[in-house]
Short mmCIF file of C-alpha atoms in Angstrom, two decimals:
data_model
loop_
_atom_site.label_atom_id
_atom_site.label_comp_id
_atom_site.label_asym_id
_atom_site.label_seq_id
_atom_site.Cartn_x
_atom_site.Cartn_y
_atom_site.Cartn_z
CA MET A 1279 0.00 0.00 0.00
CA THR A 1280 1.52 3.32 -1.11
CA SER A 1281 1.88 5.87 1.67
CA ARG A 1282 -0.60 8.73 1.72
CA TYR A 1283 2.39 11.01 2.27
CA ALA A 1284 4.12 9.88 -0.94
CA ASP A 1285 2.77 12.76 -3.03
CA LEU A 1286 4.09 15.47 -0.69
CA SER A 1287 7.27 17.30 -1.59
CA ARG A 1288 10.46 16.92 0.41
CA ALA A 1289 10.01 20.44 1.80
CA GLU A 1290 6.40 19.77 2.81
CA LEU A 1291 7.40 16.55 4.55
CA ALA A 1292 10.17 18.32 6.46
CA VAL A 1293 7.51 20.63 7.87
CA LEU A 1294 4.96 17.90 8.51
CA VAL A 1295 7.14 15.42 10.44
CA PRO A 1296 7.79 17.62 13.50
CA GLU A 1297 4.10 18.54 13.44
CA LEU A 1298 3.19 14.85 13.64
CA LEU A 1299 5.63 14.32 16.51
CA LEU A 1300 4.00 17.17 18.43
CA ILE A 1301 0.50 15.91 17.65
CA GLY A 1302 1.48 12.56 19.15
CA GLN A 1303 2.51 14.28 22.38
CA LEU A 1304 -0.84 16.08 22.55
CA ILE A 1305 -2.80 12.82 22.57
CA ASP A 1306 -2.38 12.74 26.33
CA ARG A 1307 -3.45 16.37 26.72
CA SER A 1308 -6.73 15.12 25.30
CA GLY A 1309 -7.03 11.69 26.85
CA MET A 1310 -5.78 12.17 30.39
CA ALA A 1311 -8.25 14.92 31.22
CA TRP A 1312 -11.08 12.42 30.76
CA CYS A 1313 -9.21 9.76 32.74
CA ILE A 1314 -8.89 12.15 35.68
CA SER A 1315 -12.60 12.87 35.45
CA ALA A 1316 -13.58 9.21 35.24
CA PHE A 1317 -11.05 7.53 37.53
CA GLY A 1318 -9.12 10.17 39.52
CA ARG A 1319 -5.55 11.47 39.43
CA GLU A 1320 -3.80 8.36 40.78
CA ALA A 1321 -5.55 6.04 38.32
CA MET A 1322 -4.75 8.49 35.52
CA ALA A 1323 -1.06 8.21 36.38
CA GLN A 1324 -1.20 4.43 36.21
CA ILE A 1325 -3.00 4.58 32.86
CA ALA A 1326 -0.24 6.85 31.51
CA ILE A 1327 2.48 4.49 32.76
CA GLU A 1328 0.88 1.45 31.14
CA GLU A 1329 0.06 3.40 27.96
CA TRP A 1330 3.62 4.57 27.28
CA ALA A 1331 5.36 1.46 28.60
CA GLY A 1332 3.17 -0.70 26.39
CA ALA A 1333 3.84 1.20 23.17
CA SER A 1334 7.23 2.91 23.33
CA PRO A 1335 9.53 -0.16 23.27
CA ILE A 1336 7.74 -1.37 20.13
CA TYR A 1337 7.82 1.83 18.15
CA THR A 1338 11.35 2.70 19.32
CA ARG A 1339 12.68 -0.52 17.78
CA ARG A 1340 10.69 0.09 14.61
CA MET A 1341 12.31 3.49 14.09
CA GLN A 1342 15.76 2.06 14.82
CA ARG A 1343 15.26 -0.50 12.05
CA ALA A 1344 13.73 1.99 9.63
CA LEU A 1345 16.63 4.46 9.88
CA GLY A 1346 19.46 1.97 10.18
CA TYR A 1347 20.69 2.66 13.70
CA GLU A 1348 19.34 -0.56 15.21
CA PRO A 1349 21.89 -1.93 17.72
CA VAL A 1350 22.91 -5.50 18.39
CA PRO A 1351 19.91 -6.75 20.42
CA ASN A 1352 20.06 -5.58 24.04
CA HIS A 1353 23.48 -3.94 23.56
CA GLY A 1354 22.67 -0.43 22.34
CA ASP A 1355 24.50 2.62 23.68
CA VAL A 1356 23.36 6.02 24.95
CA VAL A 1357 23.64 7.55 21.47
CA THR A 1358 21.09 5.01 20.21
CA ILE A 1359 18.77 5.88 23.10
CA PHE A 1360 19.09 9.61 22.39
CA LYS A 1361 18.47 9.17 18.65
CA GLY A 1362 15.31 7.29 19.50
CA LEU A 1363 14.08 10.10 21.74
CA GLN A 1364 14.55 12.60 18.91
CA LEU A 1365 12.09 10.61 16.81
CA ASP A 1366 9.62 9.81 19.60
CA ILE A 1367 6.19 11.37 20.06
CA GLY A 1368 7.05 11.45 23.76
CA ALA A 1369 9.78 14.03 23.06
CA PRO A 1370 8.74 16.22 20.10
CA PRO A 1371 11.44 18.70 19.07
CA GLN A 1372 11.52 22.13 20.75
CA PHE A 1373 8.22 21.62 22.59
CA MET A 1374 10.07 19.04 24.69
CA ASP A 1375 13.49 20.63 24.26
CA PHE A 1376 15.89 17.80 25.09
CA ARG A 1377 19.58 18.79 25.21
CA TYR A 1378 22.00 15.86 25.15
CA THR A 1379 25.50 15.26 26.50
CA VAL A 1380 27.48 12.10 25.67
CA HIS A 1381 30.39 11.24 27.97
CA ASP A 1382 31.13 7.89 26.33
CA PRO A 1383 29.06 5.11 24.72
CA TRP A 1384 27.70 3.99 28.10
CA HIS A 1385 27.25 7.28 29.98
CA GLY A 1386 25.38 10.42 29.09
CA GLU A 1387 22.81 12.89 30.30
CA PHE A 1388 20.07 15.14 29.06
CA HIS A 1389 18.21 18.15 30.33
CA LEU A 1390 15.11 19.96 29.13
CA ASP A 1391 15.54 23.63 28.41
CA HIS A 1392 11.79 23.74 27.85
CA CYS A 1393 9.22 21.13 28.82
CA GLY A 1394 5.89 21.84 27.20
CA ALA A 1395 4.24 19.11 29.25
CA LEU A 1396 5.40 20.83 32.44
CA MET A 1397 4.02 24.15 31.21
CA ASP A 1398 0.66 22.44 30.75
CA VAL A 1399 0.59 20.66 34.10
CA GLU A 1400 2.33 23.15 36.43
CA PRO A 1401 -0.74 25.43 36.73
CA MET A 1402 -2.67 22.40 38.04
CA GLY A 1403 -0.53 22.24 41.18
CA PRO A 1404 2.41 20.26 42.63
CA GLU A 1405 0.49 16.99 43.04
CA PHE A 1406 -0.15 16.79 39.31
CA VAL A 1407 3.44 17.78 38.56
CA ARG A 1408 4.72 15.06 40.87
CA SER A 1409 2.45 12.50 39.20
CA MET A 1410 3.91 13.34 35.79
CA CYS A 1411 7.56 14.00 36.66
CA HIS A 1412 7.98 11.28 39.28
CA ASP A 1413 5.28 8.59 39.18
CA ILE A 1414 4.98 8.44 35.39
CA GLU A 1415 8.51 9.34 34.24
CA ASP A 1416 10.45 6.85 36.37
CA PRO A 1417 8.98 3.66 34.86
CA THR A 1418 8.36 5.05 31.37
CA PHE A 1419 11.89 6.38 30.81
CA ASP A 1420 13.24 2.95 31.68
CA ALA A 1421 10.59 1.31 29.48
CA THR A 1422 11.78 3.41 26.54
CA ALA A 1423 15.44 2.64 27.25
CA VAL A 1424 14.74 -1.11 27.47
CA ALA A 1425 14.12 -1.08 23.72
CA THR A 1426 17.82 -0.32 23.29
CA ASN A 1427 19.49 -1.92 26.31
CA PRO A 1428 17.72 -3.52 29.29
CA ARG A 1429 20.62 -2.50 31.56
CA ALA A 1430 20.16 1.20 30.89
CA GLN A 1431 19.09 3.34 33.83
CA VAL A 1432 17.61 6.81 33.45
CA ARG A 1433 17.86 8.66 36.77
CA PRO A 1434 17.04 12.24 37.81
CA VAL A 1435 19.58 14.80 38.94
CA HIS A 1436 16.73 17.23 39.59
CA ARG A 1437 13.16 17.48 38.37
CA PRO A 1438 9.92 19.32 39.11
CA PRO A 1439 8.17 20.43 41.20
CA ARG A 1440 10.67 23.22 40.59
CA VAL A 1441 12.60 24.43 43.62
CA PRO A 1442 13.23 27.29 43.50
CA ALA A 1443 10.18 28.26 41.45
CA GLY A 1444 11.01 28.83 37.80
CA ARG A 1445 14.19 26.73 37.97
CA LYS A 1446 15.96 26.11 34.66
CA PRO A 1447 16.67 23.79 33.05
CA HIS A 1448 13.32 22.27 33.88
CA CYS A 1449 14.91 18.91 34.69
CA ARG A 1450 18.17 16.99 34.29
CA TRP A 1451 18.69 13.23 33.98
CA THR A 1452 21.60 10.83 33.70
CA VAL A 1453 21.64 7.77 31.45
CA ASP A 1454 24.02 4.99 32.47
CA ILE A 1455 24.46 1.52 31.01
CA ASP A 1456 26.30 -1.01 33.13
CA GLU A 1457 26.36 -4.81 33.11
CA SER A 1458 25.95 -4.72 36.89
CA HIS A 1459 22.51 -3.08 36.57
CA PRO A 1460 19.59 -5.48 36.96
CA PRO A 1461 17.90 -5.84 33.56
CA VAL A 1462 14.61 -4.03 33.08
CA SER A 1463 11.73 -6.20 31.94
CA PRO A 1464 8.81 -4.87 29.87
CA LEU A 1465 5.56 -4.22 31.73
CA PRO A 1466 2.65 -6.59 30.96
CA ALA A 1467 1.02 -3.99 28.70
CA PHE A 1468 3.93 -4.35 26.29
CA HIS A 1469 3.01 -7.96 25.51
CA VAL A 1470 -0.60 -6.98 24.81
CA VAL A 1471 0.39 -4.22 22.39
CA ALA A 1472 3.09 -6.39 20.80
CA ALA A 1473 0.34 -8.82 19.78
CA THR A 1474 -1.53 -6.20 17.72
CA ARG A 1475 -1.28 -5.94 13.96
CA ALA A 1476 0.03 -2.40 14.37
CA ALA A 1477 3.20 -3.72 15.99
CA THR A 1478 4.25 -5.65 12.88
CA VAL A 1479 2.71 -3.75 9.97
CA GLU A 1480 5.13 -3.46 7.05
CA LEU A 1481 5.82 -0.04 5.56
CA ASP A 1482 7.53 0.92 2.32
CA PRO A 1483 11.34 0.74 2.55
CA ILE A 1484 13.46 3.87 2.16
CA ASP A 1485 14.98 4.30 -1.30
CA PRO A 1486 18.75 4.57 -0.76
CA ALA A 1487 19.15 6.28 -4.15
CA ASP A 1488 16.88 9.16 -3.21
CA GLU A 1489 18.58 12.55 -2.75
CA GLY A 1490 19.34 13.34 0.90
CA ALA A 1491 19.97 11.25 4.01
CA GLY A 1492 18.30 7.87 3.95
CA ASP A 1493 19.24 6.88 7.49
CA TYR A 1494 20.48 8.20 10.84
CA THR A 1495 23.65 6.15 11.11
CA GLY A 1496 26.01 9.10 11.53
CA PRO A 1497 26.75 11.09 14.68
CA LEU A 1498 24.08 12.17 17.13
CA LEU A 1499 22.83 15.64 16.20
CA ALA A 1500 21.81 18.26 18.73
CA ASP A 1501 18.71 19.06 16.63
CA LEU A 1502 17.52 16.96 13.74
CA ASP A 1503 17.34 18.84 10.46
CA PHE A 1504 14.41 17.05 8.89
CA ALA A 1505 15.06 18.83 5.60
CA ALA A 1506 18.36 16.92 5.34
CA PHE A 1507 16.53 13.60 5.05
CA SER A 1508 15.55 12.30 1.64
CA ARG A 1509 11.95 12.48 0.52
CA SER A 1510 11.71 8.71 0.76
CA ALA A 1511 13.07 8.72 4.31
CA LEU A 1512 10.67 11.46 5.36
CA VAL A 1513 7.71 9.48 4.01
CA ARG A 1514 8.79 6.48 6.06
CA ILE A 1515 9.37 8.63 9.17
CA ALA A 1516 5.92 10.22 8.82
CA ASP A 1517 4.30 6.80 8.54
CA GLU A 1518 6.27 5.48 11.52
CA VAL A 1519 5.28 8.50 13.62
CA CYS A 1520 1.62 7.92 12.79
CA LEU A 1521 2.07 4.30 13.74
CA GLN A 1522 3.56 5.46 17.06
CA MET A 1523 0.28 7.27 17.68
CA GLN A 1524 -1.78 4.25 16.71
CA LEU A 1525 0.26 2.03 19.05
CA LEU A 1526 0.04 4.55 21.88
CA ASN A 1527 -3.71 4.72 21.45
CA LEU A 1528 -4.06 0.93 21.47
CA SER A 1529 -2.06 0.87 24.69
CA PHE A 1530 -4.27 3.64 26.09
CA VAL A 1531 -7.40 1.67 25.23
CA HIS A 1532 -6.03 -1.41 26.99
CA ALA A 1533 -5.14 0.58 30.12
CA VAL A 1534 -8.53 2.29 30.28
CA GLU A 1535 -10.33 -1.01 29.72
CA GLN A 1536 -8.76 -2.40 32.90
CA ARG A 1537 -10.47 0.35 34.90
CA ALA A 1538 -13.70 1.10 33.04
CA ALA A 1539 -16.93 -0.02 34.64
CA ASP A 1540 -18.19 -1.38 31.33
CA GLN A 1541 -17.74 -1.15 27.56
CA GLU A 1542 -19.90 1.95 27.43
CA GLN A 1543 -17.54 3.88 29.71
CA LEU A 1544 -14.52 2.58 27.82
CA ARG A 1545 -15.94 3.80 24.53
CA GLU A 1546 -16.92 7.16 26.02
CA VAL A 1547 -13.42 7.92 27.32
CA CYS A 1548 -11.72 6.75 24.12
CA LEU A 1549 -14.13 8.69 21.91
CA LYS A 1550 -13.50 11.89 23.86
CA GLN A 1551 -9.75 11.37 23.55
CA LEU A 1552 -10.02 10.94 19.78
CA THR A 1553 -12.38 13.88 19.28
CA GLY A 1554 -10.05 16.23 21.14
CA ILE A 1555 -6.88 15.28 19.30
CA ALA A 1556 -8.67 15.01 15.93
CA GLY A 1557 -9.60 18.69 15.94
CA ILE A 1558 -6.25 20.07 17.13
CA ALA A 1559 -4.27 17.81 14.78
CA ALA A 1560 -6.36 18.89 11.79
CA GLU A 1561 -5.89 22.55 12.65
CA ARG A 1562 -2.10 22.20 12.94
CA ILE A 1563 -1.70 20.14 9.74
CA HIS A 1564 -3.88 22.56 7.77
CA ARG A 1565 -1.94 25.59 8.97
CA ALA A 1566 1.54 24.05 8.68
CA LEU A 1567 1.10 22.98 5.06
CA GLY A 1568 -0.84 26.06 3.97
CA LEU A 1569 -3.68 23.93 2.61
CA PRO A 1570 -6.79 25.44 1.02
CA GLY A 1571 -9.93 26.05 3.03
CA GLY A 1572 -13.40 24.66 2.58
CA ALA A 1573 -14.34 21.11 1.74
CA GLU A 1574 -11.32 20.63 -0.52
CA GLY A 1575 -8.87 21.50 2.23
CA ALA A 1576 -10.71 19.42 4.82
CA LEU A 1577 -10.64 16.34 2.61
CA ARG A 1578 -6.90 16.81 2.05
CA VAL A 1579 -6.35 17.12 5.80
CA LEU A 1580 -8.33 13.92 6.28
CA GLU A 1581 -5.93 12.11 3.96
CA LEU A 1582 -2.92 13.32 5.96
CA HIS A 1583 -4.43 13.00 9.45
CA PRO A 1584 -3.05 10.40 11.91
CA LEU A 1585 -6.57 8.99 12.23
CA LEU A 1586 -6.22 7.46 8.73
CA ASN A 1587 -2.49 6.73 8.67
CA PRO A 1588 -0.34 4.94 7.82
CA ALA A 1589 -2.15 3.74 4.71
CA ALA A 1590 -0.74 0.24 5.13
CA TYR A 1591 -2.58 0.03 8.47
CA VAL A 1592 -5.86 1.91 7.94
CA GLY A 1593 -8.09 0.77 5.09
CA ALA A 1594 -9.38 3.98 3.50
CA SER A 1595 -9.22 5.88 0.23
CA VAL A 1596 -10.18 9.30 -1.13
CA ALA A 1597 -11.48 9.76 -4.67
CA GLU A 1598 -13.72 12.32 -6.35
CA GLY A 1599 -14.37 14.22 -3.13
CA VAL A 1600 -15.41 11.17 -1.11
CA LEU A 1601 -13.62 9.32 1.69
CA THR A 1602 -14.34 5.58 1.73
CA VAL A 1603 -13.44 3.58 4.83
CA ARG A 1604 -13.18 -0.18 4.78
CA THR A 1605 -14.18 -1.81 8.04
CA ASP A 1606 -13.64 -5.47 7.22
CA PRO A 1607 -10.66 -6.67 9.32
CA ASP A 1608 -9.38 -8.48 6.24
CA ASP A 1609 -9.02 -5.09 4.51
CA SER A 1610 -7.90 -2.99 7.45
CA ASP A 1611 -5.52 -3.97 10.24
CA ALA A 1612 -6.74 -0.90 12.14
CA GLN A 1613 -10.26 -2.28 12.25
CA ALA A 1614 -8.98 -5.65 13.44
CA ASP A 1615 -7.07 -3.94 16.26
CA GLY A 1616 -9.98 -1.70 17.24
CA ALA A 1617 -7.90 1.41 16.50
CA TRP A 1618 -9.10 5.02 16.24
CA VAL A 1619 -10.95 4.56 12.95
CA ALA A 1620 -13.08 1.82 14.56
CA LEU A 1621 -14.66 4.55 16.73
CA CYS A 1622 -15.97 6.36 13.65
CA GLY A 1623 -18.86 5.63 11.32
CA PRO A 1624 -22.45 6.53 10.45
CA GLY A 1625 -23.48 6.45 14.11
CA SER A 1626 -20.35 8.10 15.49
CA THR A 1627 -19.38 11.30 13.72
CA ALA A 1628 -18.09 13.53 16.54
CA PRO A 1629 -14.35 12.93 15.82
CA LEU A 1630 -14.91 13.45 12.08
CA GLN A 1631 -16.83 16.67 12.70
CA ALA A 1632 -14.10 17.94 15.02
CA LEU A 1633 -11.53 17.11 12.36
CA VAL A 1634 -13.13 19.01 9.48
CA ARG A 1635 -13.99 21.93 11.76
CA GLY A 1636 -10.30 22.18 12.58
CA VAL A 1637 -10.07 23.46 9.01
CA ASP A 1638 -13.23 25.58 8.99
CA PRO A 1639 -15.94 25.74 11.71
CA ARG A 1640 -18.61 26.00 9.01
CA LEU A 1641 -17.90 22.49 7.77
CA ASP A 1642 -19.75 19.30 8.61
CA VAL A 1643 -19.73 15.69 7.44
CA GLU A 1644 -22.30 13.42 5.85
CA VAL A 1645 -21.46 9.82 6.72
CA THR A 1646 -23.46 7.08 5.04
CA GLY A 1647 -23.23 3.33 4.66
CA SER A 1648 -23.02 0.49 7.14
CA GLU A 1649 -20.78 -0.56 9.97
CA ARG A 1650 -18.95 -2.67 7.39
CA ASP A 1651 -18.24 0.06 4.83
CA TRP A 1652 -18.98 3.76 5.02
CA THR A 1653 -18.31 6.90 3.07
CA LEU A 1654 -17.85 10.53 4.08
CA ARG A 1655 -18.54 13.75 2.24
CA VAL A 1656 -17.52 17.14 3.58
CA VAL A 1657 -20.33 19.69 3.37
CA GLU A 1658 -20.33 23.45 3.95
CA GLY A 1659 -22.89 25.33 5.99
CA ALA A 1660 -23.62 29.01 6.48
CA ASP A 1661 -23.06 29.15 10.23
CA GLU A 1662 -19.99 28.39 12.32
CA ALA A 1663 -20.38 25.45 14.71
CA PRO A 1664 -19.16 25.96 18.30
CA GLU A 1665 -15.89 24.24 19.14
CA ALA A 1666 -16.38 20.78 20.60
CA GLY A 1667 -15.73 20.61 24.32
CA GLU A 1668 -13.19 17.84 23.79
CA VAL A 1669 -11.20 20.07 21.42
CA ALA A 1670 -11.36 22.95 23.89
CA VAL A 1671 -9.93 20.70 26.60
CA THR A 1672 -7.00 19.73 24.36
CA ARG A 1673 -6.46 23.36 23.39
CA PHE A 1674 -5.60 23.99 27.04
CA SER A 1675 -2.15 22.65 26.13
CA THR A 1676 0.45 25.20 25.08
CA GLY A 1677 1.27 22.70 22.33
CA ALA A 1678 -1.94 23.55 20.48
CA ALA A 1679 -0.51 26.90 19.37
CA PHE A 1680 3.21 26.06 19.61
CA VAL A 1681 5.38 27.47 16.81
CA PHE A 1682 8.59 25.73 15.69
CA GLU A 1683 11.70 27.83 15.09
CA PRO A 1684 14.62 27.26 12.68
CA ARG A 1685 17.66 25.61 14.29
CA ARG A 1686 21.12 24.53 13.20
CA SER A 1687 21.88 20.81 13.25
CA LEU A 1688 25.22 20.29 15.01
CA PRO A 1689 26.89 16.97 15.84
CA ILE A 1690 27.33 15.99 19.48
CA THR A 1691 30.73 14.53 20.45
CA PRO A 1692 31.70 12.90 23.76
CA VAL A 1693 32.93 15.36 26.38
#
């Protein structure tokens, strides 16, 4: 299945990839609000731990393989870990401004000059900050590192709540790999997510003859210059980043299911999460690529939206102004997994409405067909619809309006 990003230019892809990484981070700005409401702060923290620990080892290894920096199994170094973070929806560039130091292959550190997640949570008070920066980060940093080396330990030097107030950098961590460290084992959620079709979906290989970098095998760079990658590599990265989101969502669904009172509550929480991120993601993609307005622009955003990507995973197509979604599991791995698209259809249009209204609040959708196959047309009305509450909740994040800045890409050498 040809990628839906394959017809974008190299320049457009270089703009889109960091946008997709940031959108992936904002999934939790949408989802966790509803988890707090339904289950409380402590349960929310446990959901976040299981969500990230279930997905990140899988998608970290996928990106390593895709860009050629995959280590000998279980023997990766700190540079491999840091490269993975640069291409992880958990650490989108600039919004989560990781600065890296490499002492030698087995010892390094990083600090965050700016932590967008902290900016979002800090106004909620020290208990919420402690949940994120202590309860959630400790197991999930190690869960991410285990994809590279199970004897890696990520430990804080300092972290929020910030003392004194306004302390910079926002946090500092060491990364040490030592054979004497007890190996970290994946959490049970990992095995559940590893059994999904999303974990093993095959994407188009990178064309080594394409102009530009086709891998990330060279030195660690302080800031990735996405424009330096080849068009083929950027297509693959975009698809992998969307798959990161799909995997994270599947892990989220599993974690919520363990706590939901019934299937109705599970669906309600997951639908709110999708509706919130659908609208903000559409708005950012539309603006970043300078796409046209109206129904034409909305349909193009639909094609590029993480909801329907990667194409090899989500069975859908756009032709003659109509989106057709295939819901037979034989035609769509996403449907078989119960991914985001499985929450949409003729009887469930809220995420689709939020998505098109991220382009223009006067737009709506007409969804017809059956649970097995359905089609969508974008229609224009005279009046602007109010913003969905789920989108407004996600817009609370500073990431909703975050603007990327140009940066130089400099190699990092051991100090």
